[in-house]
Amino acid sequence: MGAPPLDGQELRARAYLRAHHVRPFGHDTPRGSAMTTPPPPPEEPRWWATGPVDEQQPAAPPVPPADQGSGAPGVHVHIVPPTPPAPAVDPAAADRRRRARRWVAAHGAAAFTGWTFGLYDAITHGLLEPAGRGATPAGLALAAFAYAGAEFVGERYGRILPRRWRPALLWVLRIPMATALLATALHAPNAHI
């Protein structure tokens, strides 16, 4: 008769024992055969030999390890989550937000400059406090007059100056308007700030 056929489990067990130089109980090492040393592991590439790493490319989704014949019965399912979609960006809305932030920063800096150089106190004590309950319309009228003057002077005399100085000139001319609006908002009666 012969030896019984070997199944997969027994073949894997024998391969494992052989890889670790282990002999089953009752089996001696055959005479004349010395135990061989395992082959050295493959050498990993050195960091200087791998080349430059491109950090700007997005990382690839993780790949599940391939089933190496684990021998477990059943179906093996590997779930890889999909990459999330990129958020939709509306260029017109982004441009509006950028321009609004720029407007607030420029006029806020102009109002702070007016506050620093005493224009705020002059508007508050010279116009708004004496006006009493009519301080809000007086402050808004002063801001509108300062804006119209800034536009007139900027259009008329902005052409004389070099082109690169025009934004700075317009910013300086808007300091009275921004300061008048700030003073009106902070010290007018019934102000809700």
PDB file of C-alpha atoms in Angstrom:
ATOM      1  CA  MET A   1       0.000   0.000   0.000  1.00  0.00           C
ATOM      2  CA  GLY A   2       1.999   3.135   0.367  1.00  0.00           C
ATOM      3  CA  ALA A   3       1.926   6.217   2.487  1.00  0.00           C
ATOM      4  CA  PRO A   4      -1.402   8.004   2.931  1.00  0.00           C
ATOM      5  CA  PRO A   5      -1.823  11.146   0.833  1.00  0.00           C
ATOM      6  CA  LEU A   6      -0.726  14.394   2.530  1.00  0.00           C
ATOM      7  CA  ASP A   7      -3.201  17.217   2.935  1.00  0.00           C
ATOM      8  CA  GLY A   8      -2.430  20.965   2.862  1.00  0.00           C
ATOM      9  CA  GLN A   9      -2.225  21.384   6.631  1.00  0.00           C
ATOM     10  CA  GLU A  10       0.437  18.741   7.011  1.00  0.00           C
ATOM     11  CA  LEU A  11       2.473  20.117   4.110  1.00  0.00           C
ATOM     12  CA  ARG A  12       2.415  23.610   5.646  1.00  0.00           C
ATOM     13  CA  ALA A  13       3.449  22.230   9.042  1.00  0.00           C
ATOM     14  CA  ARG A  14       6.378  20.338   7.481  1.00  0.00           C
ATOM     15  CA  ALA A  15       7.485  23.425   5.556  1.00  0.00           C
ATOM     16  CA  TYR A  16       7.355  25.492   8.755  1.00  0.00           C
ATOM     17  CA  LEU A  17       9.407  22.971  10.697  1.00  0.00           C
ATOM     18  CA  ARG A  18      11.916  22.674   7.866  1.00  0.00           C
ATOM     19  CA  ALA A  19      12.283  26.486   7.654  1.00  0.00           C
ATOM     20  CA  HIS A  20      13.086  26.656  11.386  1.00  0.00           C
ATOM     21  CA  HIS A  21      15.382  23.598  11.349  1.00  0.00           C
ATOM     22  CA  VAL A  22      13.158  21.665  13.715  1.00  0.00           C
ATOM     23  CA  ARG A  23      12.773  17.922  13.498  1.00  0.00           C
ATOM     24  CA  PRO A  24       9.736  16.111  14.840  1.00  0.00           C
ATOM     25  CA  PHE A  25      10.146  14.104  18.044  1.00  0.00           C
ATOM     26  CA  GLY A  26      11.796  10.752  17.472  1.00  0.00           C
ATOM     27  CA  HIS A  27      13.529  11.860  14.317  1.00  0.00           C
ATOM     28  CA  ASP A  28      17.217  12.498  14.540  1.00  0.00           C
ATOM     29  CA  THR A  29      19.246  14.602  12.191  1.00  0.00           C
ATOM     30  CA  PRO A  30      20.556  12.301   9.483  1.00  0.00           C
ATOM     31  CA  ARG A  31      24.239  11.609   9.848  1.00  0.00           C
ATOM     32  CA  GLY A  32      26.483  13.460   7.505  1.00  0.00           C
ATOM     33  CA  SER A  33      24.067  16.346   6.893  1.00  0.00           C
ATOM     34  CA  ALA A  34      24.887  19.435   8.830  1.00  0.00           C
ATOM     35  CA  MET A  35      22.228  21.963   9.576  1.00  0.00           C
ATOM     36  CA  THR A  36      22.382  24.703   7.058  1.00  0.00           C
ATOM     37  CA  THR A  37      22.126  28.336   8.000  1.00  0.00           C
ATOM     38  CA  PRO A  38      19.183  30.237   6.635  1.00  0.00           C
ATOM     39  CA  PRO A  39      19.922  32.534   3.718  1.00  0.00           C
ATOM     40  CA  PRO A  40      20.464  36.190   4.673  1.00  0.00           C
ATOM     41  CA  PRO A  41      17.404  38.405   4.311  1.00  0.00           C
ATOM     42  CA  PRO A  42      17.280  40.520   1.177  1.00  0.00           C
ATOM     43  CA  GLU A  43      19.111  43.793   1.696  1.00  0.00           C
ATOM     44  CA  GLU A  44      16.887  46.844   1.892  1.00  0.00           C
ATOM     45  CA  PRO A  45      17.865  49.823  -0.245  1.00  0.00           C
ATOM     46  CA  ARG A  46      19.865  52.494   1.513  1.00  0.00           C
ATOM     47  CA  TRP A  47      18.305  55.932   1.976  1.00  0.00           C
ATOM     48  CA  TRP A  48      20.856  57.532  -0.342  1.00  0.00           C
ATOM     49  CA  ALA A  49      20.155  54.998  -3.090  1.00  0.00           C
ATOM     50  CA  THR A  50      16.393  55.381  -3.190  1.00  0.00           C
ATOM     51  CA  GLY A  51      16.357  58.765  -4.912  1.00  0.00           C
ATOM     52  CA  PRO A  52      14.334  61.866  -4.075  1.00  0.00           C
ATOM     53  CA  VAL A  53      10.951  61.511  -2.469  1.00  0.00           C
ATOM     54  CA  ASP A  54       8.160  63.502  -4.111  1.00  0.00           C
ATOM     55  CA  GLU A  55       6.094  64.776  -1.179  1.00  0.00           C
ATOM     56  CA  GLN A  56       3.531  66.669  -3.230  1.00  0.00           C
ATOM     57  CA  GLN A  57       1.816  63.636  -4.682  1.00  0.00           C
ATOM     58  CA  PRO A  58      -1.133  62.393  -2.643  1.00  0.00           C
ATOM     59  CA  ALA A  59      -0.688  59.115  -0.883  1.00  0.00           C
ATOM     60  CA  ALA A  60      -2.287  56.143  -2.577  1.00  0.00           C
ATOM     61  CA  PRO A  61      -5.024  54.380  -0.625  1.00  0.00           C
ATOM     62  CA  PRO A  62      -3.737  51.422   1.365  1.00  0.00           C
ATOM     63  CA  VAL A  63      -3.780  48.153  -0.521  1.00  0.00           C
ATOM     64  CA  PRO A  64      -4.908  45.187   1.549  1.00  0.00           C
ATOM     65  CA  PRO A  65      -2.334  42.410   1.778  1.00  0.00           C
ATOM     66  CA  ALA A  66      -2.900  39.567  -0.615  1.00  0.00           C
ATOM     67  CA  ASP A  67      -4.146  36.364   0.945  1.00  0.00           C
ATOM     68  CA  GLN A  68      -1.084  34.108   1.130  1.00  0.00           C
ATOM     69  CA  GLY A  69      -3.106  30.939   1.451  1.00  0.00           C
ATOM     70  CA  SER A  70      -3.984  31.197   5.120  1.00  0.00           C
ATOM     71  CA  GLY A  71      -5.939  28.026   4.801  1.00  0.00           C
ATOM     72  CA  ALA A  72      -8.929  29.371   6.680  1.00  0.00           C
ATOM     73  CA  PRO A  73     -12.140  28.237   5.061  1.00  0.00           C
ATOM     74  CA  GLY A  74     -14.635  30.763   3.803  1.00  0.00           C
ATOM     75  CA  VAL A  75     -14.635  33.913   1.792  1.00  0.00           C
ATOM     76  CA  HIS A  76     -12.113  36.665   2.575  1.00  0.00           C
ATOM     77  CA  VAL A  77     -13.411  40.184   1.946  1.00  0.00           C
ATOM     78  CA  HIS A  78     -11.156  43.252   1.973  1.00  0.00           C
ATOM     79  CA  ILE A  79     -12.951  46.599   2.097  1.00  0.00           C
ATOM     80  CA  VAL A  80     -11.080  49.645   0.846  1.00  0.00           C
ATOM     81  CA  PRO A  81     -12.921  52.885   1.678  1.00  0.00           C
ATOM     82  CA  PRO A  82     -13.380  55.231  -1.273  1.00  0.00           C
ATOM     83  CA  THR A  83     -11.513  58.524  -1.296  1.00  0.00           C
ATOM     84  CA  PRO A  84     -13.738  61.455  -0.294  1.00  0.00           C
ATOM     85  CA  PRO A  85     -14.663  63.839  -3.092  1.00  0.00           C
ATOM     86  CA  ALA A  86     -12.940  67.209  -3.246  1.00  0.00           C
ATOM     87  CA  PRO A  87     -15.112  70.075  -1.967  1.00  0.00           C
ATOM     88  CA  ALA A  88     -16.721  72.153  -4.667  1.00  0.00           C
ATOM     89  CA  VAL A  89     -15.355  75.689  -4.738  1.00  0.00           C
ATOM     90  CA  ASP A  90     -17.344  78.475  -6.325  1.00  0.00           C
ATOM     91  CA  PRO A  91     -14.787  80.907  -7.786  1.00  0.00           C
ATOM     92  CA  ALA A  92     -17.219  83.843  -7.738  1.00  0.00           C
ATOM     93  CA  ALA A  93     -18.035  83.334  -4.038  1.00  0.00           C
ATOM     94  CA  ALA A  94     -14.354  82.928  -3.177  1.00  0.00           C
ATOM     95  CA  ASP A  95     -13.581  86.161  -5.041  1.00  0.00           C
ATOM     96  CA  ARG A  96     -16.362  88.029  -3.194  1.00  0.00           C
ATOM     97  CA  ARG A  97     -15.060  86.810   0.173  1.00  0.00           C
ATOM     98  CA  ARG A  98     -11.508  87.803  -0.736  1.00  0.00           C
ATOM     99  CA  ARG A  99     -12.601  91.296  -1.806  1.00  0.00           C
ATOM    100  CA  ALA A 100     -14.739  91.729   1.350  1.00  0.00           C
ATOM    101  CA  ARG A 101     -11.815  90.736   3.609  1.00  0.00           C
ATOM    102  CA  ARG A 102      -9.557  93.137   1.745  1.00  0.00           C
ATOM    103  CA  TRP A 103     -12.090  95.995   2.062  1.00  0.00           C
ATOM    104  CA  VAL A 104     -12.546  95.413   5.804  1.00  0.00           C
ATOM    105  CA  ALA A 105      -8.772  95.234   6.373  1.00  0.00           C
ATOM    106  CA  ALA A 106      -8.059  98.409   4.391  1.00  0.00           C
ATOM    107  CA  HIS A 107     -10.838 100.480   5.965  1.00  0.00           C
ATOM    108  CA  GLY A 108     -10.133  99.093   9.435  1.00  0.00           C
ATOM    109  CA  ALA A 109      -6.491 100.141   9.092  1.00  0.00           C
ATOM    110  CA  ALA A 110      -7.625 103.580   7.874  1.00  0.00           C
ATOM    111  CA  ALA A 111      -9.946 103.984  10.904  1.00  0.00           C
ATOM    112  CA  PHE A 112      -7.144 102.910  13.253  1.00  0.00           C
ATOM    113  CA  THR A 113      -4.829 105.462  11.656  1.00  0.00           C
ATOM    114  CA  GLY A 114      -7.450 108.194  12.186  1.00  0.00           C
ATOM    115  CA  TRP A 115      -7.831 107.085  15.808  1.00  0.00           C
ATOM    116  CA  THR A 116      -4.056 107.154  16.322  1.00  0.00           C
ATOM    117  CA  PHE A 117      -3.568 110.661  14.929  1.00  0.00           C
ATOM    118  CA  GLY A 118      -6.478 112.203  16.899  1.00  0.00           C
ATOM    119  CA  LEU A 119      -9.033 112.556  14.105  1.00  0.00           C
ATOM    120  CA  TYR A 120     -11.398 110.267  16.034  1.00  0.00           C
ATOM    121  CA  ASP A 121     -11.406 112.565  19.083  1.00  0.00           C
ATOM    122  CA  ALA A 122     -11.920 115.629  16.923  1.00  0.00           C
ATOM    123  CA  ILE A 123     -14.972 114.075  15.227  1.00  0.00           C
ATOM    124  CA  THR A 124     -16.408 112.743  18.479  1.00  0.00           C
ATOM    125  CA  HIS A 125     -15.983 115.881  20.609  1.00  0.00           C
ATOM    126  CA  GLY A 126     -16.319 118.460  17.832  1.00  0.00           C
ATOM    127  CA  LEU A 127     -19.324 117.086  15.908  1.00  0.00           C
ATOM    128  CA  LEU A 128     -21.084 114.112  17.455  1.00  0.00           C
ATOM    129  CA  GLU A 129     -21.382 115.181  21.114  1.00  0.00           C
ATOM    130  CA  PRO A 130     -22.716 118.685  20.334  1.00  0.00           C
ATOM    131  CA  ALA A 131     -25.206 117.223  17.807  1.00  0.00           C
ATOM    132  CA  GLY A 132     -26.891 115.155  20.542  1.00  0.00           C
ATOM    133  CA  ARG A 133     -29.729 113.047  19.090  1.00  0.00           C
ATOM    134  CA  GLY A 134     -28.820 114.095  15.550  1.00  0.00           C
ATOM    135  CA  ALA A 135     -25.326 112.603  15.880  1.00  0.00           C
ATOM    136  CA  THR A 136     -26.062 109.608  13.668  1.00  0.00           C
ATOM    137  CA  PRO A 137     -27.196 111.584  10.598  1.00  0.00           C
ATOM    138  CA  ALA A 138     -24.389 114.110  11.164  1.00  0.00           C
ATOM    139  CA  GLY A 139     -21.761 111.350  11.348  1.00  0.00           C
ATOM    140  CA  LEU A 140     -23.119 109.612   8.237  1.00  0.00           C
ATOM    141  CA  ALA A 141     -23.222 112.940   6.361  1.00  0.00           C
ATOM    142  CA  LEU A 142     -19.601 113.620   7.341  1.00  0.00           C
ATOM    143  CA  ALA A 143     -18.602 110.117   6.143  1.00  0.00           C
ATOM    144  CA  ALA A 144     -20.431 110.629   2.815  1.00  0.00           C
ATOM    145  CA  PHE A 145     -18.817 114.055   2.342  1.00  0.00           C
ATOM    146  CA  ALA A 146     -15.353 112.586   3.119  1.00  0.00           C
ATOM    147  CA  TYR A 147     -15.969 109.729   0.661  1.00  0.00           C
ATOM    148  CA  ALA A 148     -17.054 112.104  -2.125  1.00  0.00           C
ATOM    149  CA  GLY A 149     -14.031 114.317  -1.487  1.00  0.00           C
ATOM    150  CA  ALA A 150     -11.695 111.329  -1.530  1.00  0.00           C
ATOM    151  CA  GLU A 151     -13.122 110.133  -4.847  1.00  0.00           C
ATOM    152  CA  PHE A 152     -12.922 113.618  -6.403  1.00  0.00           C
ATOM    153  CA  VAL A 153      -9.330 114.233  -5.298  1.00  0.00           C
ATOM    154  CA  GLY A 154      -8.301 110.652  -6.203  1.00  0.00           C
ATOM    155  CA  GLU A 155      -9.728 110.914  -9.734  1.00  0.00           C
ATOM    156  CA  ARG A 156      -8.543 114.444 -10.380  1.00  0.00           C
ATOM    157  CA  TYR A 157      -5.062 114.383  -8.876  1.00  0.00           C
ATOM    158  CA  GLY A 158      -4.370 110.653  -8.889  1.00  0.00           C
ATOM    159  CA  ARG A 159      -3.348 110.919 -12.556  1.00  0.00           C
ATOM    160  CA  ILE A 160      -0.482 113.268 -11.693  1.00  0.00           C
ATOM    161  CA  LEU A 161       1.229 110.764  -9.414  1.00  0.00           C
ATOM    162  CA  PRO A 162       2.919 107.591 -10.671  1.00  0.00           C
ATOM    163  CA  ARG A 163       0.554 104.647 -11.117  1.00  0.00           C
ATOM    164  CA  ARG A 164       2.095 102.607  -8.301  1.00  0.00           C
ATOM    165  CA  TRP A 165       1.302 105.366  -5.754  1.00  0.00           C
ATOM    166  CA  ARG A 166      -2.414 105.550  -6.583  1.00  0.00           C
ATOM    167  CA  PRO A 167      -3.601 102.792  -4.159  1.00  0.00           C
ATOM    168  CA  ALA A 168      -1.693 104.440  -1.303  1.00  0.00           C
ATOM    169  CA  LEU A 169      -3.179 107.843  -2.169  1.00  0.00           C
ATOM    170  CA  LEU A 170      -6.723 106.429  -2.204  1.00  0.00           C
ATOM    171  CA  TRP A 171      -6.127 104.721   1.142  1.00  0.00           C
ATOM    172  CA  VAL A 172      -4.866 107.941   2.746  1.00  0.00           C
ATOM    173  CA  LEU A 173      -7.836 109.873   1.360  1.00  0.00           C
ATOM    174  CA  ARG A 174     -10.261 107.342   2.897  1.00  0.00           C
ATOM    175  CA  ILE A 175      -8.925 107.823   6.446  1.00  0.00           C
ATOM    176  CA  PRO A 176     -11.453 110.608   7.309  1.00  0.00           C
ATOM    177  CA  MET A 177     -14.389 108.569   5.988  1.00  0.00           C
ATOM    178  CA  ALA A 178     -13.401 105.413   7.909  1.00  0.00           C
ATOM    179  CA  THR A 179     -12.772 107.390  11.089  1.00  0.00           C
ATOM    180  CA  ALA A 180     -16.130 109.199  10.807  1.00  0.00           C
ATOM    181  CA  LEU A 181     -17.925 105.860  10.403  1.00  0.00           C
ATOM    182  CA  LEU A 182     -16.088 104.412  13.413  1.00  0.00           C
ATOM    183  CA  ALA A 183     -16.899 107.438  15.588  1.00  0.00           C
ATOM    184  CA  THR A 184     -20.550 107.334  14.518  1.00  0.00           C
ATOM    185  CA  ALA A 185     -20.822 103.638  15.280  1.00  0.00           C
ATOM    186  CA  LEU A 186     -19.231 103.937  18.723  1.00  0.00           C
ATOM    187  CA  HIS A 187     -20.641 107.184  20.113  1.00  0.00           C
ATOM    188  CA  ALA A 188     -23.932 107.928  18.418  1.00  0.00           C
ATOM    189  CA  PRO A 189     -27.087 107.627  20.559  1.00  0.00           C
ATOM    190  CA  ASN A 190     -28.878 104.290  20.235  1.00  0.00           C
ATOM    191  CA  ALA A 191     -25.788 102.655  18.733  1.00  0.00           C
ATOM    192  CA  HIS A 192     -26.012  98.885  19.075  1.00  0.00           C
ATOM    193  CA  ILE A 193     -22.313  97.987  19.287  1.00  0.00           C
TER     194      ILE A 193
END
